[in-house]
Short mmCIF file of C-alpha atoms and ligand atoms in Angstrom, two decimals:
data_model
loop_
_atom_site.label_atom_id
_atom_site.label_comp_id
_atom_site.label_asym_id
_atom_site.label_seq_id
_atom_site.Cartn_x
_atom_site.Cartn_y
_atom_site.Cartn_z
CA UNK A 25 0.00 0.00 0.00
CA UNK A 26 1.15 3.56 -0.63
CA UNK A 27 2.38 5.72 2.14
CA UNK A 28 -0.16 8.25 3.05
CA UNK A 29 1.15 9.78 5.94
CA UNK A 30 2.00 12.99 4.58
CA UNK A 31 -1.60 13.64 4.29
CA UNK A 32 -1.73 14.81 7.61
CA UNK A 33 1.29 16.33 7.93
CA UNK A 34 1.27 19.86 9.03
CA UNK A 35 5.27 21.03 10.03
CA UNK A 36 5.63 22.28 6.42
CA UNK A 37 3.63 25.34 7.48
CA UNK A 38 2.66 25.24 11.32
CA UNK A 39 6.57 25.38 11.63
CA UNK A 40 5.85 28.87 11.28
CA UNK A 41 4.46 29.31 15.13
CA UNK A 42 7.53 27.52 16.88
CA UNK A 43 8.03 30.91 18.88
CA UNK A 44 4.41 31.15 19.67
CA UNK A 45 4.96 27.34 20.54
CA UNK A 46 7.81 27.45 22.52
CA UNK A 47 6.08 30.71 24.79
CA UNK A 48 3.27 29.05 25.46
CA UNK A 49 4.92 25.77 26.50
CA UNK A 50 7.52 27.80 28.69
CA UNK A 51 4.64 29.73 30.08
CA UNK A 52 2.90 26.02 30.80
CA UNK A 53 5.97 24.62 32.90
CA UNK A 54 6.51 27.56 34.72
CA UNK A 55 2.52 27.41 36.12
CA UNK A 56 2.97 23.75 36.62
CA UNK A 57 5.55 24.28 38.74
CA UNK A 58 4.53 27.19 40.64
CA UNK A 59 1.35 24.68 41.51
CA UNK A 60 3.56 22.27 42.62
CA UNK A 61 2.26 19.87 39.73
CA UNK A 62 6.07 19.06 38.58
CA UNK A 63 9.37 20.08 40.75
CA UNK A 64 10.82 22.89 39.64
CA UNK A 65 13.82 20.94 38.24
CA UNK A 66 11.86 19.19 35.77
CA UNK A 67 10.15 22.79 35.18
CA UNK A 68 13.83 24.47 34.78
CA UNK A 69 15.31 21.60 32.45
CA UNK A 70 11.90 21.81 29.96
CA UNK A 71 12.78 25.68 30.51
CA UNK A 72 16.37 24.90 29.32
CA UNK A 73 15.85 22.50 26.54
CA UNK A 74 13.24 24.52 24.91
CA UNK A 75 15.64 27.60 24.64
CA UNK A 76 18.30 24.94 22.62
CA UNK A 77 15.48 24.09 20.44
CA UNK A 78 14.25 27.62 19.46
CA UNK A 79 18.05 28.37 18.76
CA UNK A 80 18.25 24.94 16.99
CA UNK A 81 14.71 26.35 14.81
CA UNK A 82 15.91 29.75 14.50
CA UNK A 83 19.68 28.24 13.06
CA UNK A 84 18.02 25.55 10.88
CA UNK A 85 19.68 23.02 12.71
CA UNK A 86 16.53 21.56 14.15
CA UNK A 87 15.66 18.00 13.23
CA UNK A 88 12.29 18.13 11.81
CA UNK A 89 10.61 14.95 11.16
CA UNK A 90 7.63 14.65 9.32
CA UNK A 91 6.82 10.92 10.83
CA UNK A 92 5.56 13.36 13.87
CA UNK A 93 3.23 15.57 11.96
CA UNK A 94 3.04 18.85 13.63
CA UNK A 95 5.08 20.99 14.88
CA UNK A 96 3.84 20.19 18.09
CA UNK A 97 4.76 16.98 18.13
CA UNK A 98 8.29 17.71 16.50
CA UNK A 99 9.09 20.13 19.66
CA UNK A 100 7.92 17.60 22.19
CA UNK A 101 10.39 14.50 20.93
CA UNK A 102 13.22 17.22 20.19
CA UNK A 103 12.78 17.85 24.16
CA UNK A 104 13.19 14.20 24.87
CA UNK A 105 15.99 14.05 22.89
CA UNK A 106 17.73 17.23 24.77
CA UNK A 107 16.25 16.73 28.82
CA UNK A 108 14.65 13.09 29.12
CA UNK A 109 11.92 11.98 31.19
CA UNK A 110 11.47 15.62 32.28
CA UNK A 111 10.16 16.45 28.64
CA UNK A 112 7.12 13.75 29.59
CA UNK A 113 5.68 16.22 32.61
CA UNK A 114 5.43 19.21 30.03
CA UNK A 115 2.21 17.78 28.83
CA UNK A 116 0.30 17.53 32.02
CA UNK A 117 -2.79 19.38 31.98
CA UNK A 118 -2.83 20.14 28.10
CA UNK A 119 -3.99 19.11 25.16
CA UNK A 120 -2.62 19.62 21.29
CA UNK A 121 -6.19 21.30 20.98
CA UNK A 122 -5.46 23.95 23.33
CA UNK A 123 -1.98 24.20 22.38
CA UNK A 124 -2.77 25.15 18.82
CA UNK A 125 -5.47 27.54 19.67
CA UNK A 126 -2.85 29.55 22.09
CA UNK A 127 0.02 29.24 18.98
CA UNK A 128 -2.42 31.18 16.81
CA UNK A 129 -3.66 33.27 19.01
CA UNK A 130 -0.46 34.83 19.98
CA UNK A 131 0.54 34.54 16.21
CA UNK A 132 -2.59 36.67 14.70
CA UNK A 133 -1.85 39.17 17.96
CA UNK A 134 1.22 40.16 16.64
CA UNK A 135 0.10 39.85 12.75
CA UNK A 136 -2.75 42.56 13.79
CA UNK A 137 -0.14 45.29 15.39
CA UNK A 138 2.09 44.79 12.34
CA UNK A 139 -0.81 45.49 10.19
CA UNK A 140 -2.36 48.25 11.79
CA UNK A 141 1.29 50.12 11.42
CA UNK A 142 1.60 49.00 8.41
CA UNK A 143 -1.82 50.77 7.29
CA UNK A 144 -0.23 53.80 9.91
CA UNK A 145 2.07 54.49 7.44
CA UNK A 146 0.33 54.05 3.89
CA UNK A 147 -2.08 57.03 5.63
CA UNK A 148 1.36 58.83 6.45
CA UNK A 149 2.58 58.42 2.66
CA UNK A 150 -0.98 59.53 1.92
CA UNK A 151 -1.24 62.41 4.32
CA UNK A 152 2.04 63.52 2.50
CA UNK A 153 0.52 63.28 -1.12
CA UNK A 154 -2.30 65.11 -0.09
CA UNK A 155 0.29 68.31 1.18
CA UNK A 156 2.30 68.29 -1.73
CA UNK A 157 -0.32 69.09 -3.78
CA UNK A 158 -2.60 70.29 -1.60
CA UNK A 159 -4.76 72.71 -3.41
CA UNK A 160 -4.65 71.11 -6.88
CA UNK A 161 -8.31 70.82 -8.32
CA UNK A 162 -8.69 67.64 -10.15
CA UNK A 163 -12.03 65.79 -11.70
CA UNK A 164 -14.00 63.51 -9.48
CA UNK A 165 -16.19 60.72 -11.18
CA UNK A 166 -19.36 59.02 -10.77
CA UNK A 167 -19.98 56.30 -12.96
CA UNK A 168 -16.58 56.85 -14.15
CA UNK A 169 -17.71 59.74 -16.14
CA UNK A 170 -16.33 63.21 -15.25
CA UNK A 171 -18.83 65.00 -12.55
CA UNK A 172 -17.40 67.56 -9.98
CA UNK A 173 -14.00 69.32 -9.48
CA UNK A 174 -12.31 67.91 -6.09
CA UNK A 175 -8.91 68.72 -4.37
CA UNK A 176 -6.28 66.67 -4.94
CA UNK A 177 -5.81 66.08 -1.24
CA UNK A 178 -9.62 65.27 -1.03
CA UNK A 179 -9.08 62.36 -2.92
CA UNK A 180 -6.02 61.14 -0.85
CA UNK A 181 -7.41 61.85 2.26
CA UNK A 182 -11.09 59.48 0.83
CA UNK A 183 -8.46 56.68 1.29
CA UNK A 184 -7.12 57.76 4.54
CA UNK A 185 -10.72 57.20 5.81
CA UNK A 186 -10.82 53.63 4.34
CA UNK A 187 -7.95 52.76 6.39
CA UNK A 188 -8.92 54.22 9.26
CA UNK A 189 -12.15 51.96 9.52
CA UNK A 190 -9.50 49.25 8.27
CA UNK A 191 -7.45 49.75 11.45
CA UNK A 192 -10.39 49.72 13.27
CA UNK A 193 -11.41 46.34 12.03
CA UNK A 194 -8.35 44.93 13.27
CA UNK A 195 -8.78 46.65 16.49
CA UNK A 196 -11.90 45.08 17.17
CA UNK A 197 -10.53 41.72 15.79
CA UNK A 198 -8.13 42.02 18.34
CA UNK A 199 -10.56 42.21 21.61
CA UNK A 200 -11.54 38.77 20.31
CA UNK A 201 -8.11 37.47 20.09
CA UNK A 202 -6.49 38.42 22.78
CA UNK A 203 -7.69 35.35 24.78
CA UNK A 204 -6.38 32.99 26.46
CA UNK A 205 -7.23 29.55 25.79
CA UNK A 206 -5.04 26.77 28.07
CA UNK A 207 -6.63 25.12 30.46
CA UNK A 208 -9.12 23.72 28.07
CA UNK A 209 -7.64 20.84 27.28
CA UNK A 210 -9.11 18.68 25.19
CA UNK A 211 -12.24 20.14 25.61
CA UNK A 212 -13.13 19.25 28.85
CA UNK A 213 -10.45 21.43 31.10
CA UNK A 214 -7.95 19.62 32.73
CA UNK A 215 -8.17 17.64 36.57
CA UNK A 216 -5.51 19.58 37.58
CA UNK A 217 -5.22 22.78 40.12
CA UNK A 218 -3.66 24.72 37.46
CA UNK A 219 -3.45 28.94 37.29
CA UNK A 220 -4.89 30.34 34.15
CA UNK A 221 -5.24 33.49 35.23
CA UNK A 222 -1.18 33.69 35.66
CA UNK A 223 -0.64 31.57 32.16
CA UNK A 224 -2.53 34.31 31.08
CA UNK A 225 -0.14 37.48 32.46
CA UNK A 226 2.56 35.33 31.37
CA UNK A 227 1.84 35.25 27.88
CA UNK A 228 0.14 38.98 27.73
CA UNK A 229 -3.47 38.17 27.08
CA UNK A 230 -5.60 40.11 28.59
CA UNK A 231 -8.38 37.70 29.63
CA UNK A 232 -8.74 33.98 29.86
CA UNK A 233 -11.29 31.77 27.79
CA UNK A 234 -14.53 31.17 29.26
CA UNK A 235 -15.87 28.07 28.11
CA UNK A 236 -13.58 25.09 27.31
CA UNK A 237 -15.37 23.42 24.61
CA UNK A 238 -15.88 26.32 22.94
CA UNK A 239 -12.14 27.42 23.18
CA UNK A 240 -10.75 24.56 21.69
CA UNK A 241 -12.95 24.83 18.60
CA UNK A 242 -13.28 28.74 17.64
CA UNK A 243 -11.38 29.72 15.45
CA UNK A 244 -13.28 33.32 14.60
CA UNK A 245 -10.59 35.21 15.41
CA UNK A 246 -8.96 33.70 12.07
CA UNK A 247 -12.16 34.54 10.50
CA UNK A 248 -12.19 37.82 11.56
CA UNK A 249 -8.65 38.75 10.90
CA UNK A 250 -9.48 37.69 7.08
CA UNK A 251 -12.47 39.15 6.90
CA UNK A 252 -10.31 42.77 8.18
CA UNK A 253 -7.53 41.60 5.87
CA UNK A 254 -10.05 41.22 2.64
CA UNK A 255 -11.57 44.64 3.71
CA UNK A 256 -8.50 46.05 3.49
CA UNK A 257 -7.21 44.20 0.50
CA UNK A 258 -10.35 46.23 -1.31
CA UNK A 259 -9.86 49.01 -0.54
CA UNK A 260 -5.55 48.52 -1.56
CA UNK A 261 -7.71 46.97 -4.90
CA UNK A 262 -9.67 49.91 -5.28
CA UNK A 263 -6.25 52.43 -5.46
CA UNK A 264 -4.79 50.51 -7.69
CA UNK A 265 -7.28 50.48 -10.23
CA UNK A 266 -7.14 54.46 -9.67
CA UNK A 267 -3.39 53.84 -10.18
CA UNK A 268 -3.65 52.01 -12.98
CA UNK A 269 -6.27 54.06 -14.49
CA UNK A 270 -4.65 57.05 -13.75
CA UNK A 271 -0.90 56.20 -14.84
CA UNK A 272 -2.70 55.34 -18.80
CA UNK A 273 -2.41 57.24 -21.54
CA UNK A 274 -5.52 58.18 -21.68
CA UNK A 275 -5.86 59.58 -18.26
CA UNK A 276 -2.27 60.98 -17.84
CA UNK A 277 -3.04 61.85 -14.38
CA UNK A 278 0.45 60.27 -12.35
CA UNK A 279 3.00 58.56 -12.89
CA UNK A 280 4.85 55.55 -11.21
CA UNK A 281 8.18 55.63 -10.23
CA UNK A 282 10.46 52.95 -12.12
CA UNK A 283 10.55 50.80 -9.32
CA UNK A 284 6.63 50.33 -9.81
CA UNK A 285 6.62 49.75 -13.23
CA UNK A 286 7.92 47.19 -15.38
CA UNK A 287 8.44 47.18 -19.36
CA UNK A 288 7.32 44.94 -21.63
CA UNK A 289 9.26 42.74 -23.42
CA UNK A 290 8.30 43.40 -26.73
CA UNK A 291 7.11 46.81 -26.86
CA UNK A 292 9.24 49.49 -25.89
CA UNK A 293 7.00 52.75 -24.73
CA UNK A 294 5.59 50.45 -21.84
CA UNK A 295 5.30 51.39 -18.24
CA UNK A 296 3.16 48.79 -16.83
CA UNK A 297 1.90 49.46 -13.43
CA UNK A 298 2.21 45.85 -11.95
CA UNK A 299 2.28 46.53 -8.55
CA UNK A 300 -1.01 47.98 -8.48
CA UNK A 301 -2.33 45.50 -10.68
CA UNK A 302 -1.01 42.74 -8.70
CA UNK A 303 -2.09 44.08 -5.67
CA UNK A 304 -5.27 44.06 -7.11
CA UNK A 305 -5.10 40.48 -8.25
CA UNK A 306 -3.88 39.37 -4.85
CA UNK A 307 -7.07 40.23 -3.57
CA UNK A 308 -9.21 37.55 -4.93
CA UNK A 309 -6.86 34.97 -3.32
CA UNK A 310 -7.12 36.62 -0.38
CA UNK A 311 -11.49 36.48 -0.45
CA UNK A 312 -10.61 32.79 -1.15
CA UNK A 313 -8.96 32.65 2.15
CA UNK A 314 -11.91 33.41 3.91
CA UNK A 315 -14.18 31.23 2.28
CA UNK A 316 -11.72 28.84 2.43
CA UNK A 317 -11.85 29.09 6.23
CA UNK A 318 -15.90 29.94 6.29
CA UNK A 319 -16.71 27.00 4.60
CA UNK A 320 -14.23 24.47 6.12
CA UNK A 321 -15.64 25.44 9.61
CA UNK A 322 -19.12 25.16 8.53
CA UNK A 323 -20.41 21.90 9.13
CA UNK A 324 -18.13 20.96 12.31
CA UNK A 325 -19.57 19.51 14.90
CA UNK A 326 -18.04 20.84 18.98
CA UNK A 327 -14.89 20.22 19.66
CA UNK A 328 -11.87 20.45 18.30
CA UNK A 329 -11.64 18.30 14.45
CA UNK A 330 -8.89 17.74 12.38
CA UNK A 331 -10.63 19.94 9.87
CA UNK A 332 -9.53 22.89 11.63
CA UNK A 333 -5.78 22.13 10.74
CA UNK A 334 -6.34 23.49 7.60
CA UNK A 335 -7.39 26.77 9.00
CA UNK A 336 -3.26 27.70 8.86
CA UNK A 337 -2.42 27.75 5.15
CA UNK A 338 -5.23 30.49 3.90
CA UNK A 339 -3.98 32.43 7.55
CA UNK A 340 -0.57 33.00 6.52
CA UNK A 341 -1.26 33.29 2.82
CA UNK A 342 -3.59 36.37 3.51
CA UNK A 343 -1.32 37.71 6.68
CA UNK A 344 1.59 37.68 4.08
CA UNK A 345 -0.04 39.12 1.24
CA UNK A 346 -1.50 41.70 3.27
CA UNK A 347 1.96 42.54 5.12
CA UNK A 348 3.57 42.91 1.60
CA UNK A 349 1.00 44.84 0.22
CA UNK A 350 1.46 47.38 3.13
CA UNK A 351 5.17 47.19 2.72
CA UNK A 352 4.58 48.17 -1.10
CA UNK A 353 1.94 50.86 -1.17
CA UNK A 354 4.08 52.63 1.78
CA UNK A 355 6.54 52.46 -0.35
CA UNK A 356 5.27 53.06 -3.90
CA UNK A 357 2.97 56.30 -2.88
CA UNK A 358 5.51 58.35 -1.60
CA UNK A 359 7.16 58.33 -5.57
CA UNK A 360 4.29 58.95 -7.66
CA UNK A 361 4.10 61.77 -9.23
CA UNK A 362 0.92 63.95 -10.22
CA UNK A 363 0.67 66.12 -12.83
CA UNK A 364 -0.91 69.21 -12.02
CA UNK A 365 -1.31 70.98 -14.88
CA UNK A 366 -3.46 68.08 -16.34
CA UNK A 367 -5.88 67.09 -13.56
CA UNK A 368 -6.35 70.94 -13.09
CA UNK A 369 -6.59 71.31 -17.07
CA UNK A 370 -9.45 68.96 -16.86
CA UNK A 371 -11.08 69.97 -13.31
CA UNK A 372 -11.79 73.50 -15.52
CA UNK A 373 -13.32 72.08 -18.28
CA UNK A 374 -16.66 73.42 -18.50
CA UNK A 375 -19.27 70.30 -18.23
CA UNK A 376 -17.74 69.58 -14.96
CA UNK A 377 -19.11 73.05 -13.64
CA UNK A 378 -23.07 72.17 -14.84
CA UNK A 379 -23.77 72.03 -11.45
CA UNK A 380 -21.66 74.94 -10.35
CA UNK A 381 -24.24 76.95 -12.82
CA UNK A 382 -27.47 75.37 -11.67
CA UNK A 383 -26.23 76.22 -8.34
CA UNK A 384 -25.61 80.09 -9.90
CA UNK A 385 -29.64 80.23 -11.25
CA UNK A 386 -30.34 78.83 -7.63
CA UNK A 387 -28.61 81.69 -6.15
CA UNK A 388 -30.61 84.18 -8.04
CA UNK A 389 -34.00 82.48 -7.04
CA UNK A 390 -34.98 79.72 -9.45
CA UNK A 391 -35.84 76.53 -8.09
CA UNK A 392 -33.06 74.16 -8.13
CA UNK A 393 -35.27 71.35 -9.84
CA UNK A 394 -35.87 74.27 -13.00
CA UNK A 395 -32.10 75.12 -12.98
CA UNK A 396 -31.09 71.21 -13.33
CA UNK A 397 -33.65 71.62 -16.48
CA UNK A 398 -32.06 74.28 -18.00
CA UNK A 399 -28.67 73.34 -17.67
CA UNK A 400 -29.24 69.63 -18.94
CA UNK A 401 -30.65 71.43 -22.15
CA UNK A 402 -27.73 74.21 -22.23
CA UNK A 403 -25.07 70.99 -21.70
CA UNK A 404 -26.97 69.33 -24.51
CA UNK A 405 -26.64 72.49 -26.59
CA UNK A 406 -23.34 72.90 -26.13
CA UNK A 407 -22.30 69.52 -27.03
CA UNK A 408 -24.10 69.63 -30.05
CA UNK A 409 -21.86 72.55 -30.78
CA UNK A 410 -19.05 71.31 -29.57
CA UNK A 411 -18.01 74.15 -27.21
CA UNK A 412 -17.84 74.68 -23.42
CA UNK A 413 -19.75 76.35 -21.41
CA UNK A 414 -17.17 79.23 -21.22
CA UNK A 415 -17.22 79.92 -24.37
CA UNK A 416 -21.28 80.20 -24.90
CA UNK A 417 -21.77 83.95 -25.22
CA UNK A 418 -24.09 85.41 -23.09
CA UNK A 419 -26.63 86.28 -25.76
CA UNK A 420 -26.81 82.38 -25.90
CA UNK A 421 -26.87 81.76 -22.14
CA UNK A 422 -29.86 84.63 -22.10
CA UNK A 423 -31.78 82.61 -24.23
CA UNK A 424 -32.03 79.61 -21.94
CA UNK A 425 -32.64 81.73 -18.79
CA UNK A 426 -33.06 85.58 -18.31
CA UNK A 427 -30.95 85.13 -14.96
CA UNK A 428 -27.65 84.69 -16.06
CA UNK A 429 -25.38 87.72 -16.75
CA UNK A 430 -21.53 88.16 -16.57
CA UNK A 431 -20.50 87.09 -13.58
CA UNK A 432 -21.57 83.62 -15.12
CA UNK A 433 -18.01 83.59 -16.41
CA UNK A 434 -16.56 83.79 -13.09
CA UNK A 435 -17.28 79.92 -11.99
CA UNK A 436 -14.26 77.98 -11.93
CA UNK A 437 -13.11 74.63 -10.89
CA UNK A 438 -11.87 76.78 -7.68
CA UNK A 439 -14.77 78.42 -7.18
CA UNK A 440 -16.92 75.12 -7.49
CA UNK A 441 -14.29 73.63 -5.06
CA UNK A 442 -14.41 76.31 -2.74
CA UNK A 443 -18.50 76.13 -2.35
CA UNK A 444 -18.64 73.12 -1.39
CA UNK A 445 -17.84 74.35 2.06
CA UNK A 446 -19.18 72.45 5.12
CA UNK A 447 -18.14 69.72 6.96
CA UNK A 448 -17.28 67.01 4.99
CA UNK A 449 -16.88 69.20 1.38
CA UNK A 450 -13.69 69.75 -0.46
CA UNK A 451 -13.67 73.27 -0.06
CA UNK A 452 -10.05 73.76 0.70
CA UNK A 453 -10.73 75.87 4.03
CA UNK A 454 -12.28 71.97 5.19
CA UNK A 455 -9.67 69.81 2.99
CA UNK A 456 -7.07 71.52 5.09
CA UNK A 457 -8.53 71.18 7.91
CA UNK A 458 -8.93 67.31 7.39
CA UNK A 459 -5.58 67.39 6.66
CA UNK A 460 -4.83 68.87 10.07
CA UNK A 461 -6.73 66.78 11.65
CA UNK A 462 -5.24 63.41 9.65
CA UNK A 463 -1.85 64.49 10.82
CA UNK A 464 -3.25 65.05 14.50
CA UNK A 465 -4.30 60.99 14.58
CA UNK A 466 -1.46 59.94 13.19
CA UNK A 467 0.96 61.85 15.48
CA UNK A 468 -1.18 60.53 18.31
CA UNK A 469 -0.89 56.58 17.59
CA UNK A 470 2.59 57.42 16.95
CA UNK A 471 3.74 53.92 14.96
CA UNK A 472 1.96 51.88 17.40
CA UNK A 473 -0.94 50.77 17.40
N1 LIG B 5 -1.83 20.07 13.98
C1 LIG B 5 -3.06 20.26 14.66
C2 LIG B 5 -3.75 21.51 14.17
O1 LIG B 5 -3.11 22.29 13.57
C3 LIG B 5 -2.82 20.39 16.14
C4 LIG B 5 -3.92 19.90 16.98
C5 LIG B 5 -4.03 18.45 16.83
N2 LIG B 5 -4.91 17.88 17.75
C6 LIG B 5 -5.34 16.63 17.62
N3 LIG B 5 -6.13 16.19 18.51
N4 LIG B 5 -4.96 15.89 16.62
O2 LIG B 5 -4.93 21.70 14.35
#
């Protein structure tokens, strides 16, 4: 028969938590001892030999055996190896189940804080687009189609926002994780007078699990972290289809920095904006990882099953794509390059002030509902005459409403900015103070969390 042990192998990947391992089972030894449940020999020789076994890890040294599965099991019989019959006590009073949960748990704590100053400074590098240009007028879109002038720094500081509700989202997620499961067990607890409360201070959670069965088989902190990590990975999609839009021909708002942008083999003229696109491929496999992980806990049945091995691979695919795409945006934005003279070009053209000039008849008394009817038929008018707005004489304008007179000429892409003053707006009196405040928060959480 064929060997089909590697089936349920896991070191390949769950190697990846030996430190998180290795904590929590020096944290466990220390708490047996202290309870007088082993001598605190055996509890100082486990202490010992699992200190030669991280450096062993760390040094890729370390004898890692498939034959024992996890890495669990790999760490335990390493021990033996290293201490002897002392290695046997370190399992009192724990479970593999348990074990696992608290290797994760620790493991997704620190993947959060990474992540959330990671997304710290992508708002930095976009707090510092936003000044550089800061009171460049540039079209906004609906539908994709041209609609109202915005700032510049508007625009920048739209994704700030996203990421702040992104670091939220991992904020929360964090409450959840930040539990600490040993002392579960199997799923039972253990018949031992162990502390979880100090296990707990030990390994810096901030409150213990409260149900044992339950411990051993949630894994919605996972969940949650990859349903934060696909939030975030949409709105990282989003900006680079503005980045990839944006750096075409066609738009000729930005451009990459070489580093971002690759050329094509065969045709010459091509500055392909891969990271963006990639970034925004990335992100499907990412959703995948938490359907992945939806689905596979779906149907199982309390406690702990084997199923929920497989809740590691999608983990660390998403935590890694997520940690890269952090490391790239915070790293691309800073280069890109705007140019002014176009987006403000455009900003000016005339069909992006309609509403600017239904707003004007508004001002002088007409309904707004009447004004939108007049200028839909003046826009229509125009375009069937191929000129702006601008350029309609006022002999023309007269003929569509008696209202207008010269200062019609005076509306602007600034001036249509600059009305759209209250909270919220991109007038720049408001963009700058957003700006202001932006830099406030972000001074505030320093690069912490
Ligand atoms: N490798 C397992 C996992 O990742 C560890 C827990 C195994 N427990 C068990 N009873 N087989 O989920």
């Amino acid at each position: 028969m064929a060997d089909f042990s590697r089936y349920t192998v896991s070191i390949d990947y769950d190697r990846r938590l030996y430190k998180q391992d290795i904590a929590g089972s020096m944290a466990h030894a220390k708490m047996l001892a202290k309870q007088g449940i082993i001598s605190e020999d055996d509890a100082a020789q486990i202490n010992q030999g699992l200190q030669t076994i991280e450096t062993e890890i760390w040094e890729e040294s370390f004898p890692w055996d498939p034959a024992l599965e996890d890495l669990h099991m790999n760490i335990e019989s390493r021990l033996h190896d290293l201490i002897g019959a002392a290695a046997g006590r370190l399992h009192t009073a724990r479970s593999r189940n348990d074990q696992v949960s608290v290797d994760l748990r620790l493991y997704t704590k620190e993947t959060i804080v990474e992540s959330v100053k990671g997304l710290r400074g992508v708002q930095n590098a976009l707090v510092g687009l936003a000044g550089r240009h800061e009171n460049v007028v540039m079209p906004g879109y609906t539908h994709l189609q041209r609609a109202q002038p915005v700032l510049f720094a508007h625009y920048m500081l739209a994704y700030f926002e996203m990421f702040q509700r992104d670091i939220g989202r991992f904020q929360d997620c964090l409450q959840r994780t930040d539990v600490m499961p040993l002392g579960s067990g199997a799923l039972a607890g253990v018949a031992y007078q162990i502390d979880r409360e100090f296990l707990a201070a030990e390994l810096g959670f901030s409150k213990i699990s409260a149900n044992s069965m339950d411990a051993v088989s949630d894994r919605d902190f996972v969940v949650e972290f990859l349903a934060a990590t696909s939030v975030s990975m949409m709105h990282f999609s989003r900006m680079s289809e503005e980045l990839v839009l944006w750096s075409s021909g066609e738009f000729g708002f930005i451009r990459l920095s070489d580093d971002f942008t690759t050329g094509s083999s065969i045709m010459p003229q091509k500055r392909n904006p891969d990271f963006a696109e990639l970034a925004r491929g990335k992100t499907g496999r990412v959703y995948g990882d938490l359907i992945g992980l939806l689905t596979t806990l779906k149907g199982l049945p309390l406690t702990y099953n084997r199923d929920m091995q497989e809740d590691k691979e999608g983990f660390f695919d998403a935590a890694d794509t997520l940690t890269t795409t952090l490391d790239v945006f915070q790293a691309m934005l800073p280069g890109m390059k705007l140019n002014e003279e176009r987006v403000s070009g455009l900003a000016g053209e005339s069909q992006m002030l309609a509403t600017d000039l239904a707003d004007y008849l508004v001002g002088k008394g007409m309904p707004f509902r009447e004004a939108h009817g007049i200028l839909r038929e003046l826009s229509r008018h125009c375009d069937n005459w191929e000129i702006g707005l601008q350029d309609l004489p006022l002999v023309e304008y007269q003929k569509f409403s008696g209202l207008f007179e010269n200062d019609v000429y005076e509306i602007t892409a600034e001036s249509s900015a600059a009305a759209r003053n209250n909270p919220g707006g991109t007038a720049p009196g408001r963009v700058a103070a957003a700006l202001a405040e932006a830099k406030k928060l972000l001074e505030a959480a320093g690069h912490g969390f």
